[in-house]
Coordinates of C-alpha atoms and ligand atoms in Angstrom, one line a residue:
X1 CA -7.4 -39.5 -2.1
X2 CA -10.3 -41.4 -0.5
X3 CA -13.7 -40.9 -2.0
X4 CA -17.3 -40.7 -0.9
X5 CA -18.7 -42.2 1.3
X6 CA -15.6 -42.9 3.3
X7 CA -14.6 -39.2 2.9
X8 CA -17.3 -36.7 3.7
X9 CA -15.9 -33.1 3.7
X10 CA -19.1 -31.9 5.4
X11 CA -18.1 -33.7 8.6
X12 CA -15.7 -31.0 9.5
X13 CA -18.2 -28.2 8.6
X14 CA -20.9 -29.2 10.9
X15 CA -20.4 -26.7 13.7
X16 CA -18.6 -23.3 14.1
X17 CA -16.1 -25.0 16.5
X18 CA -15.2 -27.6 13.9
X19 CA -14.9 -25.1 11.1
X20 CA -12.7 -22.9 13.2
X21 CA -10.5 -25.9 14.2
X22 CA -9.5 -26.5 10.6
X23 CA -9.3 -22.9 9.4
X24 CA -6.2 -22.5 7.3
X25 CA -5.6 -18.8 7.2
X26 CA -6.1 -16.0 9.7
X27 CA -5.7 -12.3 9.7
X28 CA -3.9 -10.6 12.5
X29 CA -4.4 -6.9 13.1
X30 CA -0.7 -6.7 13.5
X31 CA -0.3 -7.6 9.9
X32 CA -2.5 -4.8 8.7
X33 CA -1.1 -1.5 7.4
X34 CA -3.3 1.6 7.3
X35 CA -2.7 4.2 4.5
X36 CA -3.2 7.8 5.7
X37 CA -3.3 11.1 3.8
X38 CA -1.6 14.1 5.5
X39 CA -2.3 17.7 4.6
X40 CA -1.4 21.2 5.6
X41 CA -5.0 22.1 6.1
X42 CA -6.5 22.0 9.6
X43 CA -8.8 19.1 10.7
X44 CA -10.3 16.3 8.7
X45 CA -11.4 16.6 5.0
X46 CA -13.5 13.6 3.8
X47 CA -12.5 12.2 0.4
X48 CA -15.7 12.1 -1.7
X49 CA -14.9 8.9 -3.6
X50 CA -13.8 7.1 -0.4
X51 CA -16.5 7.4 2.2
X52 CA -14.9 7.0 5.7
X53 CA -11.5 8.1 4.5
X54 CA -10.3 11.7 5.1
X55 CA -7.3 13.9 4.5
X56 CA -5.8 14.7 7.9
X57 CA -3.9 17.5 9.4
X58 CA -0.7 16.5 11.3
X59 CA -2.6 16.7 14.5
X60 CA -5.4 14.6 13.2
X61 CA -3.0 12.1 11.7
X62 CA -1.4 11.6 15.2
X63 CA -4.8 11.0 16.7
X64 CA -5.7 8.5 13.9
X65 CA -2.4 6.7 14.2
X66 CA -2.8 6.4 17.9
X67 CA -6.3 4.9 17.7
X68 CA -5.1 2.5 15.0
X69 CA -2.2 1.5 17.2
X70 CA -4.7 0.9 20.1
X71 CA -6.6 -1.4 17.8
X72 CA -3.5 -3.4 17.2
X73 CA -2.9 -2.3 13.6
X74 CA 0.7 -3.0 12.8
X75 CA 1.8 0.1 10.8
X76 CA 0.7 3.2 9.0
X77 CA 1.7 4.2 5.5
X78 CA 1.9 8.0 5.0
X79 CA 1.0 9.9 1.8
X80 CA 1.5 13.7 1.7
X81 CA -0.4 16.4 0.0
X82 CA 1.9 19.4 -0.1
X83 CA 0.9 23.0 0.1
X84 CA 2.3 23.7 -3.3
X85 CA 3.1 21.4 -6.2
X86 CA 5.9 22.2 -8.7
X87 CA 7.8 20.8 -11.7
X88 CA 10.3 18.9 -9.5
X89 CA 8.1 17.8 -6.6
X90 CA 10.2 19.6 -4.0
X91 CA 7.6 19.0 -1.2
X92 CA 8.6 15.3 -1.4
X93 CA 12.1 15.8 -0.1
X94 CA 11.9 19.0 1.9
X95 CA 13.1 18.3 5.4
X96 CA 10.0 20.1 6.8
X97 CA 7.7 18.6 4.2
X98 CA 4.3 17.4 5.3
X99 CA 5.1 13.7 5.5
X100 CA 8.4 14.5 7.4
X101 CA 6.4 16.6 9.9
X102 CA 3.8 13.8 10.3
X103 CA 6.5 11.1 10.9
X104 CA 8.1 13.2 13.6
X105 CA 4.8 13.9 15.3
X106 CA 3.7 10.3 15.2
X107 CA 7.0 9.0 16.5
X108 CA 7.0 11.5 19.3
X109 CA 3.5 10.3 20.3
X110 CA 3.7 6.5 19.6
X111 CA 7.3 5.5 19.2
X112 CA 6.4 1.8 19.0
X113 CA 4.1 2.2 16.0
X114 CA 5.8 1.3 12.7
X115 CA 5.8 4.2 10.3
X116 CA 6.1 3.6 6.6
X117 CA 6.4 6.5 4.1
X118 CA 5.5 6.5 0.5
X119 CA 8.4 7.5 -1.7
X120 CA 7.1 9.0 -5.0
X121 CA 6.8 12.4 -6.7
X122 CA 3.3 12.3 -8.1
X123 CA 1.6 13.9 -5.1
X124 CA 4.2 16.7 -5.2
X125 CA 4.6 17.5 -9.0
X126 CA 2.3 20.0 -10.7
X127 CA 2.1 17.6 -13.7
X128 CA 1.1 14.6 -11.6
X129 CA 3.7 12.2 -12.9
X130 CA 5.8 10.0 -10.6
X131 CA 9.1 11.4 -11.8
X132 CA 10.4 14.6 -13.3
X133 CA 9.8 15.4 -17.0
X134 CA 12.3 16.0 -19.8
X135 CA 11.7 18.9 -22.2
X136 CA 9.9 16.4 -24.4
X137 CA 7.5 15.6 -21.6
X138 CA 8.8 12.1 -20.9
X139 CA 9.4 10.8 -17.4
X140 CA 13.2 11.1 -16.9
X141 CA 14.1 7.8 -15.1
X142 CA 17.7 8.5 -14.0
X143 CA 17.2 12.1 -13.0
X144 CA 14.2 11.1 -10.9
X145 CA 16.3 8.5 -9.0
X146 CA 18.3 11.2 -7.3
X147 CA 15.1 13.0 -6.0
X148 CA 13.6 9.7 -4.8
X149 CA 16.9 9.0 -2.9
X150 CA 16.7 12.5 -1.3
X151 CA 13.0 11.8 -0.4
X152 CA 13.9 8.6 1.3
X153 CA 16.8 10.2 3.2
X154 CA 14.6 13.0 4.5
X155 CA 11.9 10.5 5.6
X156 CA 14.5 8.3 7.3
X157 CA 16.0 11.3 9.1
X158 CA 12.5 12.2 10.3
X159 CA 12.2 8.7 11.8
X160 CA 10.4 6.5 9.3
X161 CA 11.0 2.8 9.9
X162 CA 10.3 1.7 6.4
X163 CA 10.3 3.6 3.1
X164 CA 8.1 2.5 0.3
X165 CA 9.0 3.6 -3.2
X166 CA 5.9 3.5 -5.4
X167 CA 7.1 5.4 -8.5
X168 CA 8.2 2.4 -10.6
X169 CA 11.4 4.0 -12.0
X170 CA 14.0 1.4 -12.9
X171 CA 16.8 1.2 -10.4
X172 CA 15.0 3.0 -7.7
X173 CA 15.5 0.4 -4.9
X174 CA 19.3 0.4 -5.4
X175 CA 19.4 4.2 -5.5
X176 CA 17.3 4.5 -2.3
X177 CA 19.3 1.7 -0.6
X178 CA 22.7 3.3 -1.4
X179 CA 21.5 6.8 -0.4
X180 CA 20.1 5.6 2.9
X181 CA 23.3 3.6 3.7
X182 CA 25.5 6.6 2.8
X183 CA 23.4 8.8 5.1
X184 CA 23.9 6.5 8.1
X185 CA 20.4 5.1 7.8
X186 CA 21.2 1.5 7.1
X187 CA 18.5 0.4 9.6
X188 CA 15.7 1.9 7.5
X189 CA 14.0 -0.9 5.5
X190 CA 12.6 -0.8 2.0
X191 CA 9.1 -2.0 1.1
X192 CA 9.3 -1.8 -2.7
X193 CA 6.2 -1.6 -4.9
X194 CA 7.8 -4.5 -6.8
X195 CA 4.9 -5.3 -9.0
X196 CA 2.7 -2.3 -9.4
X197 CA 0.2 -2.4 -12.2
X198 CA -1.1 0.6 -14.3
X199 CA -4.6 0.2 -12.7
X200 CA -7.9 1.9 -13.0
X201 CA -8.5 1.0 -9.4
X202 CA -6.2 3.9 -8.3
X203 CA -8.9 6.4 -9.3
X204 CA -10.2 7.4 -5.8
X205 CA -6.6 7.7 -4.5
X206 CA -5.8 10.3 -7.2
X207 CA -8.9 12.2 -6.0
X208 CA -7.6 12.1 -2.5
X209 CA -4.1 13.1 -3.3
X210 CA -4.8 15.3 -6.3
X211 CA -2.2 13.3 -8.2
X212 CA -3.9 12.4 -11.5
X213 CA -1.4 13.0 -14.4
X214 CA -2.2 16.3 -16.0
X215 CA -1.5 14.8 -19.4
X216 CA -0.9 11.2 -20.5
X217 CA -1.0 8.2 -18.2
X218 CA 1.3 5.9 -16.3
X219 CA 1.6 3.1 -18.8
X220 CA 5.2 4.1 -19.5
X221 CA 6.3 3.1 -16.0
X222 CA 3.6 1.0 -14.3
X223 CA 3.0 -2.6 -15.4
X224 CA 0.6 -3.9 -18.0
X225 CA -2.2 -5.8 -16.3
X226 CA -1.9 -8.5 -18.9
X227 CA 1.6 -9.5 -17.7
X228 CA 2.7 -12.0 -15.1
X229 CA 6.2 -13.2 -15.9
X230 CA 7.3 -9.6 -16.1
X231 CA 6.2 -9.1 -12.5
X232 CA 8.6 -11.8 -11.5
X233 CA 11.4 -10.1 -13.3
X234 CA 10.5 -6.8 -11.6
X235 CA 10.4 -8.5 -8.2
X236 CA 13.8 -10.2 -8.6
X237 CA 15.4 -6.9 -9.7
X238 CA 14.1 -5.3 -6.5
X239 CA 15.4 -8.2 -4.4
X240 CA 18.8 -7.8 -5.9
X241 CA 18.8 -4.1 -5.3
X242 CA 18.0 -4.5 -1.6
X243 CA 14.3 -4.6 -1.1
X244 CA 13.2 -6.0 2.3
X245 CA 9.5 -6.4 1.7
X246 CA 7.9 -6.9 -1.7
X247 CA 4.6 -5.3 -2.6
X248 CA 2.0 -6.3 -5.1
X249 CA -0.6 -3.7 -6.1
X250 CA -3.6 -3.8 -6.5
X251 CA -4.6 -6.9 -4.5
X252 CA -7.7 -8.8 -5.5
X253 CA -7.3 -8.5 -9.3
X254 CA -3.7 -9.8 -8.9
X255 CA -4.0 -12.7 -6.4
X256 CA -2.1 -14.9 -8.9
X257 CA 0.8 -12.4 -8.8
X258 CA 0.8 -12.4 -5.0
X259 CA 0.9 -16.2 -5.0
X260 CA 3.8 -16.4 -7.5
X261 CA 5.8 -13.7 -5.7
X262 CA 5.5 -15.5 -2.3
X263 CA 6.3 -18.9 -3.8
X264 CA 9.2 -17.8 -5.9
X265 CA 11.0 -15.5 -3.5
X266 CA 10.0 -16.5 0.1
X267 CA 10.3 -12.9 1.0
X268 CA 7.7 -11.0 3.1
X269 CA 5.0 -10.0 0.7
X270 CA 2.6 -7.1 1.2
X271 CA -0.6 -6.7 -0.9
X272 CA -2.1 -3.3 -1.4
X273 CA -5.9 -3.4 -1.4
X274 CA -6.2 -0.1 -3.2
X275 CA -8.6 2.8 -3.1
X276 CA -10.8 1.5 -5.9
X277 CA -11.1 -1.9 -4.2
X278 CA -12.1 -0.1 -1.0
X279 CA -14.6 2.2 -2.8
X280 CA -16.3 -0.7 -4.6
X281 CA -17.0 -2.5 -1.4
X282 CA -18.1 0.7 0.4
X283 CA -20.4 1.7 -2.4
X284 CA -22.1 -1.7 -2.7
X285 CA -22.3 -1.9 1.1
X286 CA -23.9 1.6 1.4
X287 CA -26.5 0.6 -1.1
X288 CA -27.2 -2.6 0.7
X289 CA -26.2 -4.6 -2.4
X290 CA -23.9 -6.8 -0.4
X291 CA -22.9 -7.3 3.3
X292 CA -19.9 -5.1 3.5
X293 CA -18.3 -6.7 6.6
X294 CA -18.7 -10.3 5.2
X295 CA -17.3 -9.2 1.8
X296 CA -14.4 -7.5 3.5
X297 CA -13.5 -10.5 5.6
X298 CA -13.7 -12.7 2.5
X299 CA -11.5 -10.4 0.5
X300 CA -8.9 -10.1 3.3
X301 CA -8.8 -13.9 3.7
X302 CA -8.4 -14.3 -0.1
X303 CA -5.4 -12.0 0.0
X304 CA -3.9 -13.9 2.9
X305 CA -4.7 -17.3 1.2
X306 CA -2.9 -16.2 -1.9
X307 CA 0.3 -15.7 0.1
X308 CA 0.4 -12.1 1.4
X309 CA 1.9 -11.6 4.8
X310 CA 0.8 -8.0 5.1
X311 CA -2.3 -6.3 3.9
X312 CA -2.3 -2.6 3.2
X313 CA -5.9 -1.4 3.3
X314 CA -8.1 1.6 4.1
X315 CA -10.2 -0.9 6.0
X316 CA -7.4 -1.6 8.5
X317 CA -9.1 0.0 11.5
X318 CA -12.4 -1.5 10.7
X319 CA -10.9 -5.0 10.1
X320 CA -8.9 -4.8 13.3
X321 CA -12.1 -3.9 15.2
X322 CA -14.0 -6.8 13.5
X323 CA -11.2 -9.3 14.3
X324 CA -10.9 -8.0 17.9
X325 CA -14.6 -9.0 18.3
Ligands
LIG1 C1 1.5 6.7 -6.7 C2 0.6 5.9 -5.9 C3 -0.7 5.5 -6.3 C4 -1.2 4.8 -5.3 C5 -0.3 4.7 -4.3 N1 0.9 5.4 -4.7 C6 -1.5 5.9 -7.5 C7 -0.9 6.0 -8.8 O1 0.0 5.3 -9.2 O2 -1.5 6.9 -9.4 C8 -2.6 4.2 -5.3 C9 -3.1 3.7 -4.1 C10 -4.5 3.5 -4.0 O3 -5.2 3.5 -5.1 O4 -5.1 3.2 -2.9 N2 2.7 6.9 -6.3

């Protein structure tokens, strides 16, 4: 490594053109995924803790998806809020469930747009856990697998290109892969929430989806934020079970995990810039405490620099607009 004064890093920072010439990472709108909340209610219902984000009717979700597609956003990720919640989360795997309806409507309108569906029970259970409960109130891993598999099949049959299990049950990727293949849906890909941490940054999402656990927490199935090696074991399990894309969630507090997962697997990696990460930036931006657009671009570049191929973010539309100039 040469040293000063023969090497002067500032030489290549002198003008915008020079800086842009040596830029190492970029963000393509086509690599962005926009999460959307679908509801049975008519119209658009703003989520209080996520200014700019609304729960959308099927009709509104089709409009939103088509404007995101026009901006070049690569995919949408659908979360459903069912009319009724129950012990077994039946709305998740009903063939006419809210997400299944939304997939059909989007695919009818914009067949080229990639549609990803969340596979989980927490939005659909009255107790708010990601699986069904035993009499003792524990999340029953193996009994839940069957319902997750049914959920994935119903979404694949509706036309989803990719299903995204976010429940963190053990063995879910294999269960979903086997079920899809048996249902003649071997072309449906799996984006697994391979390393999903038990995070306080999901707070606003739980407001949006009404999915906060009624009792207890998710520490029994989501990962401990203190762990890193464990994430790698989770990720390899999902690879062995048939995952096509590996997801790390949240994003900014876990850039080291994104980096390791990309380096160690070489698989496509998606990072989920979650609701709390969105709300923090929005809140500070609204108060004028920081420049929201600049902070957003910096955050998105950091996630890409760490190794993520795809970024799931509530800012997808806004980012695509910023990048489109
Ligand atoms: C649960 C799920 C959660 C999110 C996506 N899927 C929340 C949770 O685990 O409680 C959070 C996403 C976000 O915060 O944006 N299946």
